[in-house]
PDB file of C-alpha atoms in Angstrom:
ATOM      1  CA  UNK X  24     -88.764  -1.395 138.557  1.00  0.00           C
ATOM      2  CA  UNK X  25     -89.859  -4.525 140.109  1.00  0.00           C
ATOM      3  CA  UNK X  26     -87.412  -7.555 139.728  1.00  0.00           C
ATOM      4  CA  UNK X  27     -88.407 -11.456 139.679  1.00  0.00           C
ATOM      5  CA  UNK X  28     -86.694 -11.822 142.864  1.00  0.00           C
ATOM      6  CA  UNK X  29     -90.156  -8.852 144.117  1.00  0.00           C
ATOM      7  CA  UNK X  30     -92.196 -11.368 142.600  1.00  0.00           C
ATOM      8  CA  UNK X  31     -90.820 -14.520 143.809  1.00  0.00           C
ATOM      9  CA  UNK X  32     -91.173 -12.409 147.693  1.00  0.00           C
ATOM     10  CA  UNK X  33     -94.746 -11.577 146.400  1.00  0.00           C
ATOM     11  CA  UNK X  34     -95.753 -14.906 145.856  1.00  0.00           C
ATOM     12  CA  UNK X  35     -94.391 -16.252 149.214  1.00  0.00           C
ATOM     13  CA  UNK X  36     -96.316 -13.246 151.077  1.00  0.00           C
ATOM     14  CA  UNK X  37     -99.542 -13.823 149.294  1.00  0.00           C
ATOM     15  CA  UNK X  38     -99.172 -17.584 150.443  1.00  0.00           C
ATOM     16  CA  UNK X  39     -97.998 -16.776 153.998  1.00  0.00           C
ATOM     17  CA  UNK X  40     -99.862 -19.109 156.474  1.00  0.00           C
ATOM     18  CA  UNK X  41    -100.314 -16.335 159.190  1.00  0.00           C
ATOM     19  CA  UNK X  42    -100.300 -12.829 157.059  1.00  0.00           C
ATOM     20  CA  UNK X  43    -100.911 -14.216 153.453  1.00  0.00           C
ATOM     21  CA  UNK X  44    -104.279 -13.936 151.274  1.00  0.00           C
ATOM     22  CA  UNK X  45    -107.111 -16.650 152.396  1.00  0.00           C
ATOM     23  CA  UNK X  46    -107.621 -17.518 149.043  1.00  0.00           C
ATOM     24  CA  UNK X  47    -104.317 -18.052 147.881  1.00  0.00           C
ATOM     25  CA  UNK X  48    -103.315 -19.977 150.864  1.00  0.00           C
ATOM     26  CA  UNK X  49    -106.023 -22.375 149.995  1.00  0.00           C
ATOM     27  CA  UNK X  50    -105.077 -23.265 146.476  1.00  0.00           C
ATOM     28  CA  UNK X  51    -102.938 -25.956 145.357  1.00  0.00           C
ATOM     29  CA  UNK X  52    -101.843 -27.439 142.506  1.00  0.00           C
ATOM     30  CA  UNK X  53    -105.204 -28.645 140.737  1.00  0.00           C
ATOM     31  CA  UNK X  54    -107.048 -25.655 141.592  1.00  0.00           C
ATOM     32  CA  UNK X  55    -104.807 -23.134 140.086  1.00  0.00           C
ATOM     33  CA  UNK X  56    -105.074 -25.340 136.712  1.00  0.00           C
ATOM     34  CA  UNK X  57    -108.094 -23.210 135.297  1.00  0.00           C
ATOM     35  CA  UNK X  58    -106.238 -20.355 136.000  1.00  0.00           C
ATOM     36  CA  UNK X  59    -103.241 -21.505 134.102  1.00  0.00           C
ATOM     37  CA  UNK X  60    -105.276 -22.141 130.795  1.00  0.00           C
ATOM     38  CA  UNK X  61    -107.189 -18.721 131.033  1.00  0.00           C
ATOM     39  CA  UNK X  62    -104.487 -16.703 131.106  1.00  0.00           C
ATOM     40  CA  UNK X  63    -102.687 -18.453 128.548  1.00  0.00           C
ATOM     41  CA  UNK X  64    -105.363 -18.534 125.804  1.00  0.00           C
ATOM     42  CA  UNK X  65    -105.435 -14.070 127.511  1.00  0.00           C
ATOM     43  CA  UNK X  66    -101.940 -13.863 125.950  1.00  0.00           C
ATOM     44  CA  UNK X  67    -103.017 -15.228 122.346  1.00  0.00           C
ATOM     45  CA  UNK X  68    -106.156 -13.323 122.382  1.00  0.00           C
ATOM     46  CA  UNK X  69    -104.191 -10.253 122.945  1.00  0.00           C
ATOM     47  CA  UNK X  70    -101.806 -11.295 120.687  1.00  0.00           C
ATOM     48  CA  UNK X  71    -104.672 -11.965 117.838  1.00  0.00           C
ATOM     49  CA  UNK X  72    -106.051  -8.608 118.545  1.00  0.00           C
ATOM     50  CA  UNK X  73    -102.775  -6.975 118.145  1.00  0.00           C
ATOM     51  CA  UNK X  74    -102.971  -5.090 121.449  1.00  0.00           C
ATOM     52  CA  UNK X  75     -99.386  -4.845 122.436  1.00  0.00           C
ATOM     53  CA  UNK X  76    -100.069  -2.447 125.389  1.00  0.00           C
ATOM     54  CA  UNK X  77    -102.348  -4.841 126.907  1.00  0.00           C
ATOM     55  CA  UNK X  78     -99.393  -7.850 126.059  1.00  0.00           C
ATOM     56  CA  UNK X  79     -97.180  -7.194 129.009  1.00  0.00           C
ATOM     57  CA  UNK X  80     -99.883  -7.652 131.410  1.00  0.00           C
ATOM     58  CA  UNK X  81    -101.217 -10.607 130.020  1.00  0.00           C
ATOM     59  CA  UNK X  82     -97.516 -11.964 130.070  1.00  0.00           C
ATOM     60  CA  UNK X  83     -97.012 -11.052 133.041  1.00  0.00           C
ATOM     61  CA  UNK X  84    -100.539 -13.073 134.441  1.00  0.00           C
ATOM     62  CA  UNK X  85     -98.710 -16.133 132.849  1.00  0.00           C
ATOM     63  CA  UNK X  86     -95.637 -15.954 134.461  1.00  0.00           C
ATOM     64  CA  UNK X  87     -97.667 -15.614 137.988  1.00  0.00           C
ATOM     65  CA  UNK X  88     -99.103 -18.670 137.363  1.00  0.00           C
ATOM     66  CA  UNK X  89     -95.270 -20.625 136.779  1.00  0.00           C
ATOM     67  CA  UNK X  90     -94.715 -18.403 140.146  1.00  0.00           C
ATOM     68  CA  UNK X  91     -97.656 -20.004 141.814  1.00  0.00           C
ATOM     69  CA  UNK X  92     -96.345 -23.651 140.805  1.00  0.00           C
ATOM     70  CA  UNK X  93     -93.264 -22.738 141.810  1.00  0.00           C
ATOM     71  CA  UNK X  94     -93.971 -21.891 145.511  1.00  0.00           C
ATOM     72  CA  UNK X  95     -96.137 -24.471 145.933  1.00  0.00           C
ATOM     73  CA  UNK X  96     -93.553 -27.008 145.043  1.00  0.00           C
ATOM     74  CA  UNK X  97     -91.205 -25.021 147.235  1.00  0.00           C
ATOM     75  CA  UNK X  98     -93.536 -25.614 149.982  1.00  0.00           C
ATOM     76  CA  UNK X  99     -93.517 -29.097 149.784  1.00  0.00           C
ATOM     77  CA  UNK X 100     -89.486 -29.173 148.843  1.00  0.00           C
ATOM     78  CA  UNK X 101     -89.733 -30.627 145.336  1.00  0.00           C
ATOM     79  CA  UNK X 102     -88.377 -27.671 143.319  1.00  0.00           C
ATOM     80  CA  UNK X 103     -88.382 -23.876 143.468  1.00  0.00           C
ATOM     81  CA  UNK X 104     -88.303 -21.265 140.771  1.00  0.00           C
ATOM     82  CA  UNK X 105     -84.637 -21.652 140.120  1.00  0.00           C
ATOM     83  CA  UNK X 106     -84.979 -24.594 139.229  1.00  0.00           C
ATOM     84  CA  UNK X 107     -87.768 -24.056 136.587  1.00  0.00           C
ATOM     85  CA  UNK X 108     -85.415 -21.797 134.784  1.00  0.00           C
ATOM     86  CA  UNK X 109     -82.387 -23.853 134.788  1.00  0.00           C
ATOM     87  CA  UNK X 110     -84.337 -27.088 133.399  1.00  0.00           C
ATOM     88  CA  UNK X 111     -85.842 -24.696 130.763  1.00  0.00           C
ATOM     89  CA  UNK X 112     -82.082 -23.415 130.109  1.00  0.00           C
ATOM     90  CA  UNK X 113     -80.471 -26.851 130.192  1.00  0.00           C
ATOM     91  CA  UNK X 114     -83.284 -28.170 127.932  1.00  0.00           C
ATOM     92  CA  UNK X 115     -82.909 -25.632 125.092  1.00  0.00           C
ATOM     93  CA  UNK X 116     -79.282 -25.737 125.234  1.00  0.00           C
ATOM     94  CA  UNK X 117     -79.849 -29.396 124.285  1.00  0.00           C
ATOM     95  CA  UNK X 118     -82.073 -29.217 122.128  1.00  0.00           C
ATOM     96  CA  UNK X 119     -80.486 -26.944 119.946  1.00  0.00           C
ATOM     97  CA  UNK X 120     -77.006 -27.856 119.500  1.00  0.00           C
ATOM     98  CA  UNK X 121     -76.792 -26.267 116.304  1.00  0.00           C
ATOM     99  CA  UNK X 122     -76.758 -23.281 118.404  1.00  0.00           C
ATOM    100  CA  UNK X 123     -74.815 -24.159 121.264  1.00  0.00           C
ATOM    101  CA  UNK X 124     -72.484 -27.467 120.259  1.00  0.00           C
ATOM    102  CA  UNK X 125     -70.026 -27.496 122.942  1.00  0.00           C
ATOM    103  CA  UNK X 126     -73.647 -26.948 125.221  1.00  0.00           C
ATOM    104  CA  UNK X 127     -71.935 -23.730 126.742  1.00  0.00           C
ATOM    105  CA  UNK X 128     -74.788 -20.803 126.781  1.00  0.00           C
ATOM    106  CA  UNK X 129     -72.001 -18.555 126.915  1.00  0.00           C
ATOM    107  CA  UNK X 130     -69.629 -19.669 123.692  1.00  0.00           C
ATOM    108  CA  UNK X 131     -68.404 -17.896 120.799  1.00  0.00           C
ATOM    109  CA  UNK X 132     -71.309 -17.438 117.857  1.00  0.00           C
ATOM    110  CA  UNK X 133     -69.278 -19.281 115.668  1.00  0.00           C
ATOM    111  CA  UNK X 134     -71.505 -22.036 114.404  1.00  0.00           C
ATOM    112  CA  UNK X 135     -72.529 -23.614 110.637  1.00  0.00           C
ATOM    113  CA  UNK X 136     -75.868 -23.024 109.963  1.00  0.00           C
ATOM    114  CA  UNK X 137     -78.556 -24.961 109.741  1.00  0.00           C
ATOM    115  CA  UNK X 138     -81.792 -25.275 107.192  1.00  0.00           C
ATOM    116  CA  UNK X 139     -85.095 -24.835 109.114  1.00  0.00           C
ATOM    117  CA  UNK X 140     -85.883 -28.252 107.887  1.00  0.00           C
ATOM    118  CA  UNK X 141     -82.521 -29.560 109.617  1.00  0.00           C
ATOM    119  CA  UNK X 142     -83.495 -28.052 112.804  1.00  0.00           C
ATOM    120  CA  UNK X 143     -86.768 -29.674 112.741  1.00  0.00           C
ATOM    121  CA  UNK X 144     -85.243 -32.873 112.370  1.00  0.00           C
ATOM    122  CA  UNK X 145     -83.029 -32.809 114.767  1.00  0.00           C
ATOM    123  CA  UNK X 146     -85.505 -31.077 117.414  1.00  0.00           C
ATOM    124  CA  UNK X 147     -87.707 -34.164 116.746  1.00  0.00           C
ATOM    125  CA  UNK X 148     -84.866 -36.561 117.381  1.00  0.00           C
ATOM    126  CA  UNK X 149     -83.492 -34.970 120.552  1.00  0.00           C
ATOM    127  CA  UNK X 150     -87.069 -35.298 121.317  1.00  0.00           C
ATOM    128  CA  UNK X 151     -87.567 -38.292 120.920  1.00  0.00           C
ATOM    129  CA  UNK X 152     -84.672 -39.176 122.683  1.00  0.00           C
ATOM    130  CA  UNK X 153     -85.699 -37.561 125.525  1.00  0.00           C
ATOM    131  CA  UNK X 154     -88.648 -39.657 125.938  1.00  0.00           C
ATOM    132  CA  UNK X 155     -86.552 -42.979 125.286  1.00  0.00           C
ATOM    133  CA  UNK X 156     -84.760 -41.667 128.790  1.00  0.00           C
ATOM    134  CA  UNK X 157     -87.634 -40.737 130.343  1.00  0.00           C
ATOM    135  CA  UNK X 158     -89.934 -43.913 130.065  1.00  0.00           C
ATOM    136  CA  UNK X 159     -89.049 -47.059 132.590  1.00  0.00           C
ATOM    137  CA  UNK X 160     -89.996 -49.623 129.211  1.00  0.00           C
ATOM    138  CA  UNK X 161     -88.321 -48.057 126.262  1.00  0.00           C
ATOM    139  CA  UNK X 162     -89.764 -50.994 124.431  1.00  0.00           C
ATOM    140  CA  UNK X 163     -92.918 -50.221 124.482  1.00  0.00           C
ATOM    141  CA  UNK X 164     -92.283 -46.451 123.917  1.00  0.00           C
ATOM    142  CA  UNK X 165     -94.842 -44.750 121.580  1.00  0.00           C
ATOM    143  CA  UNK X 166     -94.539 -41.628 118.956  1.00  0.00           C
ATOM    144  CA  UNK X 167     -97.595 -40.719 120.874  1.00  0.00           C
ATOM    145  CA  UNK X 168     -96.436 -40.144 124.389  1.00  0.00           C
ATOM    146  CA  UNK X 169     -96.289 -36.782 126.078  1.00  0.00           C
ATOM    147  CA  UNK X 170     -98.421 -35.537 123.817  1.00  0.00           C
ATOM    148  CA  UNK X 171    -100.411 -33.684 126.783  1.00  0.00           C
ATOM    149  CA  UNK X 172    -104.646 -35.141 126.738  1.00  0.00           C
ATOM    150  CA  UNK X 173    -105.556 -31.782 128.481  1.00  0.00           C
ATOM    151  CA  UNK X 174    -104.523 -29.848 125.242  1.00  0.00           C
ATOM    152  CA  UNK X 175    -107.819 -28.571 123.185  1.00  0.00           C
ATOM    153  CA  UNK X 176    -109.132 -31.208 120.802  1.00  0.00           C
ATOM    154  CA  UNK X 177    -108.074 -29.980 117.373  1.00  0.00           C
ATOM    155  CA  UNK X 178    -104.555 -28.797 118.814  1.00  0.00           C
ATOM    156  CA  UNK X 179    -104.264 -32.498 120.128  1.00  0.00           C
ATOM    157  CA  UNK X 180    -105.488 -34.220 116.997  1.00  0.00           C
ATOM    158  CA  UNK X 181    -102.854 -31.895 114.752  1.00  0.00           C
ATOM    159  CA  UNK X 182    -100.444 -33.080 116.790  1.00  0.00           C
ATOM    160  CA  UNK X 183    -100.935 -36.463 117.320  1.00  0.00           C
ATOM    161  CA  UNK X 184    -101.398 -36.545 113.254  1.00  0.00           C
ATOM    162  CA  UNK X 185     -97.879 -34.900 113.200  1.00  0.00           C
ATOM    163  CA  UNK X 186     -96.328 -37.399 115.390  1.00  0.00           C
ATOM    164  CA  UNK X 187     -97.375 -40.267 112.982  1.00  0.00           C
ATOM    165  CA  UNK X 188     -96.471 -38.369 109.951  1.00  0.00           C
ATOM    166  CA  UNK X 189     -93.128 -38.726 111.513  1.00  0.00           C
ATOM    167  CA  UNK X 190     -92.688 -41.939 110.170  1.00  0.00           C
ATOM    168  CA  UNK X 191     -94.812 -42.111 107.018  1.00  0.00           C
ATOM    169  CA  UNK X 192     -98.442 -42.298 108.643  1.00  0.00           C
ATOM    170  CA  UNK X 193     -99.892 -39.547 106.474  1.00  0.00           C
ATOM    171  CA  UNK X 194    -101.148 -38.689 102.731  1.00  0.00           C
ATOM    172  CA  UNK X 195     -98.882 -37.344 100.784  1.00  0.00           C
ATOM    173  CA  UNK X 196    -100.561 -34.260  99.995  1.00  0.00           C
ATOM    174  CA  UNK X 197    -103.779 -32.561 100.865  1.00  0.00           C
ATOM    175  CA  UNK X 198    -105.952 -33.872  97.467  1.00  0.00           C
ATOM    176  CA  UNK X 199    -106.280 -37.401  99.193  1.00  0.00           C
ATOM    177  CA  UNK X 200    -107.497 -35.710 102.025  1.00  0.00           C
ATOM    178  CA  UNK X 201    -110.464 -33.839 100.808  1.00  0.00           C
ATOM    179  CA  UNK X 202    -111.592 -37.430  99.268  1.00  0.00           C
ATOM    180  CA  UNK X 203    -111.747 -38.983 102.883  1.00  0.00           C
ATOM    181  CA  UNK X 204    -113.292 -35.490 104.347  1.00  0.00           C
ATOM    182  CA  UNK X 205    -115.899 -36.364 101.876  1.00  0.00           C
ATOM    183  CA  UNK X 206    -116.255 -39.832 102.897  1.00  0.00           C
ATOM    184  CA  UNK X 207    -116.696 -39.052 106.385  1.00  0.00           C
ATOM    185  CA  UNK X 208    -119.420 -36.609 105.631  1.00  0.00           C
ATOM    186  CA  UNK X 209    -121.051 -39.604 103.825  1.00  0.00           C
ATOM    187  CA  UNK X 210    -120.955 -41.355 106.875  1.00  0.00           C
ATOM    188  CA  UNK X 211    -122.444 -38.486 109.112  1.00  0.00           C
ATOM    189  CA  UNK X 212    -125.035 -38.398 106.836  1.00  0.00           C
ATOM    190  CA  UNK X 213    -125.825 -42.343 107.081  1.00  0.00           C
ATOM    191  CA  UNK X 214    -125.859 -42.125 110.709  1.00  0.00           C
ATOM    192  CA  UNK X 215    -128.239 -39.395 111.087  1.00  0.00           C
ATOM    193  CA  UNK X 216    -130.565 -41.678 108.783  1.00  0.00           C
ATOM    194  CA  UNK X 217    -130.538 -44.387 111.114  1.00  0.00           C
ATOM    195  CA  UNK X 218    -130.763 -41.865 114.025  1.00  0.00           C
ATOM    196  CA  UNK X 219    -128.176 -43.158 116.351  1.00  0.00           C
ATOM    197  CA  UNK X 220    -126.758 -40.396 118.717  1.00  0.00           C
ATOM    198  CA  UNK X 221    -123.557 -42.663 119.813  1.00  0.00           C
ATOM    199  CA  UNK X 222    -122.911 -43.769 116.023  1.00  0.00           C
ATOM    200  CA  UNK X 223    -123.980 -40.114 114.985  1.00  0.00           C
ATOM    201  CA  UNK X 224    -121.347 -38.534 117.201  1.00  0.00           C
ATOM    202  CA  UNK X 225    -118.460 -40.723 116.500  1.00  0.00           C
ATOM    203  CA  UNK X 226    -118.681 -39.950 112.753  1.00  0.00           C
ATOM    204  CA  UNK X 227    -118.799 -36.224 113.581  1.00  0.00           C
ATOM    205  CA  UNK X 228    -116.045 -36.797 115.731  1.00  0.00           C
ATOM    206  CA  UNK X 229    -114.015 -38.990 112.879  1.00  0.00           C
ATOM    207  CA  UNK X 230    -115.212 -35.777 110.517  1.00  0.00           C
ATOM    208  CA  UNK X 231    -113.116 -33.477 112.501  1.00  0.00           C
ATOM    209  CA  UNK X 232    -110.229 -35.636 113.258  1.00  0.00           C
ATOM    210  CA  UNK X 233    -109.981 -35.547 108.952  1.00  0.00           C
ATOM    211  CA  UNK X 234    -110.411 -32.079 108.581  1.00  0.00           C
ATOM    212  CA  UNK X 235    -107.628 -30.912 111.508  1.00  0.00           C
ATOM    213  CA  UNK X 236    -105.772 -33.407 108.966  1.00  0.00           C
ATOM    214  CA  UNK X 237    -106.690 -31.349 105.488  1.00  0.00           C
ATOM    215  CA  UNK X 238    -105.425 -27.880 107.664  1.00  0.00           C
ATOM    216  CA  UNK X 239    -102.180 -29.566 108.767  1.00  0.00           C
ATOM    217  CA  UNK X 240    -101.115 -30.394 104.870  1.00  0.00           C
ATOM    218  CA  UNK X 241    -102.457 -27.083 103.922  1.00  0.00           C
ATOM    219  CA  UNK X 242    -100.318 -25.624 107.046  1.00  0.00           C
ATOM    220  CA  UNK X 243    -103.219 -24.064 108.307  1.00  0.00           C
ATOM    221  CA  UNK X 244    -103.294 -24.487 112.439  1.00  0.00           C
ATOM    222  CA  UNK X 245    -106.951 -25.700 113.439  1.00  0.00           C
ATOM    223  CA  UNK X 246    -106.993 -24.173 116.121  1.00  0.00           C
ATOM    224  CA  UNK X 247    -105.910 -20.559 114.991  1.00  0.00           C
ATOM    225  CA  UNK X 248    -108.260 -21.620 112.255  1.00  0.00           C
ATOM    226  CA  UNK X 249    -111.058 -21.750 114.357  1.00  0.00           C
ATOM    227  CA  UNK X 250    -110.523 -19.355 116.978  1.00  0.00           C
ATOM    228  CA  UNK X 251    -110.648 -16.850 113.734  1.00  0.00           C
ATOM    229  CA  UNK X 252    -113.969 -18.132 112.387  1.00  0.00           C
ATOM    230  CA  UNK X 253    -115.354 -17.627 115.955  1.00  0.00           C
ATOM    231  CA  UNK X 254    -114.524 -14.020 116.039  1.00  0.00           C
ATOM    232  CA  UNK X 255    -116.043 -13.802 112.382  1.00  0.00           C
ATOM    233  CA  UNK X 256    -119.194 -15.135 113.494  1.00  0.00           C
ATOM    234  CA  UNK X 257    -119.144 -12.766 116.475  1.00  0.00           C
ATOM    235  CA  UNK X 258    -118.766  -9.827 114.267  1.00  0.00           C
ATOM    236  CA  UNK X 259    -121.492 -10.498 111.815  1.00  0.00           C
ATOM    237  CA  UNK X 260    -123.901 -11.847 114.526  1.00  0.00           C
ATOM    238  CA  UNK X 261    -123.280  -8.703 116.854  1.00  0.00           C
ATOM    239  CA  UNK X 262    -123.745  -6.220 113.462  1.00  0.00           C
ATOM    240  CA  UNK X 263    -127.191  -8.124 113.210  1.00  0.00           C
ATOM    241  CA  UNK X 264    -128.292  -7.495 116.915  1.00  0.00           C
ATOM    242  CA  UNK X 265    -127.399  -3.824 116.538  1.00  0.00           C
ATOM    243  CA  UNK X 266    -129.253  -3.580 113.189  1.00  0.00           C
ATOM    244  CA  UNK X 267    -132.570  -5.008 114.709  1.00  0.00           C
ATOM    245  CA  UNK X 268    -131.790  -2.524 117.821  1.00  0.00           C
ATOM    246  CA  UNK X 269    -131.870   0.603 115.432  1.00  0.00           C
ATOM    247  CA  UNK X 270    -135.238  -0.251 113.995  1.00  0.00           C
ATOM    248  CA  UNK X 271    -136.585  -1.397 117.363  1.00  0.00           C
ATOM    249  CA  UNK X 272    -137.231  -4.711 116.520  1.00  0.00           C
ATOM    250  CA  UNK X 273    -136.646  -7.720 118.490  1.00  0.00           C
ATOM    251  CA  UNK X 274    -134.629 -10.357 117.221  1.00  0.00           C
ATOM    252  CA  UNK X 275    -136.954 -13.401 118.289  1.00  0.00           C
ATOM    253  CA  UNK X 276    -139.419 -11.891 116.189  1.00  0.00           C
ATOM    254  CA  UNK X 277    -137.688 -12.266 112.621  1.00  0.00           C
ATOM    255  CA  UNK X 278    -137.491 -14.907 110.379  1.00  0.00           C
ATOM    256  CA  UNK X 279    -134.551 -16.902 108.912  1.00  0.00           C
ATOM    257  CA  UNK X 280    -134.736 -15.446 105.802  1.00  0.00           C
ATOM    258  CA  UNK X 281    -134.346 -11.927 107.549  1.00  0.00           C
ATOM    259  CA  UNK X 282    -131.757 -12.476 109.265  1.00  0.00           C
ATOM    260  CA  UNK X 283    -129.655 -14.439 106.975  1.00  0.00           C
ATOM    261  CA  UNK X 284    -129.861 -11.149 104.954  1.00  0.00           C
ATOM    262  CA  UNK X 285    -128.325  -9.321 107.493  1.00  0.00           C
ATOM    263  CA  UNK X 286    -125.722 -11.609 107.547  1.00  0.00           C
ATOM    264  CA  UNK X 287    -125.144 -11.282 104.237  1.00  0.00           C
ATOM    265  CA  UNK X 288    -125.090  -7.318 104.868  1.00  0.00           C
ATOM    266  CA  UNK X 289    -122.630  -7.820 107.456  1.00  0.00           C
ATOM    267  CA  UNK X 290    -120.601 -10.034 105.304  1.00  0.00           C
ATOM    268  CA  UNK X 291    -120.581  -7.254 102.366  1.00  0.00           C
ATOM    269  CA  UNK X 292    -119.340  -4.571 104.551  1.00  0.00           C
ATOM    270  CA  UNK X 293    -116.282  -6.475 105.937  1.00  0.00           C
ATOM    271  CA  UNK X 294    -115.533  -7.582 102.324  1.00  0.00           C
ATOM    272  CA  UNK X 295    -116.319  -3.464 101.857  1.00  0.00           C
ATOM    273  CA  UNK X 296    -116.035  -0.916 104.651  1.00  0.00           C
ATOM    274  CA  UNK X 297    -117.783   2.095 104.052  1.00  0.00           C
ATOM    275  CA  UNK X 298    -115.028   4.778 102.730  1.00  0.00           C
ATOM    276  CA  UNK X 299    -113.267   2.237 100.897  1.00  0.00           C
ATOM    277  CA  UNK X 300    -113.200   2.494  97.414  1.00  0.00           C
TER     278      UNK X 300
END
């Protein structure tokens, strides 16, 4: 089998001036961003679907792209692969002295144990000393920073929400919560009356931010959350275009009323498959 060193050789073939690929010669940084993201949300899809003989290859898509980072940086002589894995290796170590407290990978497994809840705590703490290191005013350090702005919206509110909750910014339970989802659905609602598109879309935008909140005390991740509703909505919609296709009927042609029965057909047969008793 192929080894990460074949891969490593791969990647600095493929990005050969003189012999390499045109197209990978030509990326950089930035471009290969895109890229990055795809394959990543390729992996959870697969993982969502449960296909675990299509998992390795999406893995392995993923680790190309730290590859591709990796010899571009090498290129430029700011880091290389090897040093990727020994910061991710030094950092873990670290951060989980509970594991490793004399920070030797290599140690006897001889340690107390730890309540998930400790280990949280002291993640967050290591954490946030890490980022008391890392910034050149620790005064004016924030719960908030590093908390990446390219992450998707609702993953990025959830955890901006759990930063704060760090230190007592947050109900105390999810019933206060579905009061103030209410209120901002009031104030949707007054904005559409007075037909303001700016005001209109802050609310909506203040709606959201409150419900990520109601699925983080319920322990629900938003973003799972939604991903799931999407492929619920795919299913029922696709059952309706096939239904219209079997009696020959476009689907521009039918009302509302028609096909919001079909979506209630396609919503009785997930709830009970034919065969099932």
């Amino acid at each position: 089998m192929y080894s990460v060193e074949d891969l490593l050789n791969l990647m600095a073939r493929l990005r050969d001036p003189h012999y390499g690929c045109p197209w990978d010669i030509k990326q950089n940084y930035a471009s290969i961003v895109p890229h990055t993201l795809e394959e990543a949300y390729e992996v959870a899809d697969a993982i969502e679907r449960g296909d675990f003989a299509e998992l390795p290859g999406e893995l392995g898509d993923l680790l190309f792209q730290v590859v591709y980072y990796s010899q571009l940086a090498r290129e430029e002589s700011r880091f290389d692969f090897a040093n990727v894995v020994d910061g991710i290796v030094r950092k873990l170590i670290r951060r989980h002295p509970h594991v490793f407290p004399t920070g030797d990978l290599y140690a006897p497994l001889d340690v107390p144990k730890l309540s998930e809840e400790q280990v949280k705590q002291r993640w967050e703490q290591i954490k946030a000393e890490e980022r008391a290191e890392r910034s050149a005013a620790p005064e004016q350090l924030s719960l908030l920073d590093d908390v990446p702005a390219v992450l998707p919206a609702l993953s990025r509110a959830a955890k901006l929400q759990k930063r704060a909750a760090q230190v007592g910014f947050d109900w105390p339970d999810p019933l206060p919560v579905v009061d103030k989802v209410r209120e901002e659905l009031g104030e949707v609602l007054e904005a559409m009356a007075e037909n303001d598109p700016a005001h209109i879309q802050e609310e909506v935008g203040d709606l959201l931010f409150v419900v990520v909140n109601l699925a983080r005390q319920l322990k629900v991740d938003p973003e799972t959350a939604l991903r799931e509703a999407n492929g619920k909505f795919e299913r029922r919609f696709r059952f309706i275009e096939q239904a219209l296709r079997e009696r020959a009927q476009p689907i521009e042609d039918c009302t509302l009323e028609a096909l919001d029965a079909l979506w209630g057909e396609a919503k009785r047969l997930e709830k009970n498959p034919p065969g099932r008793c």
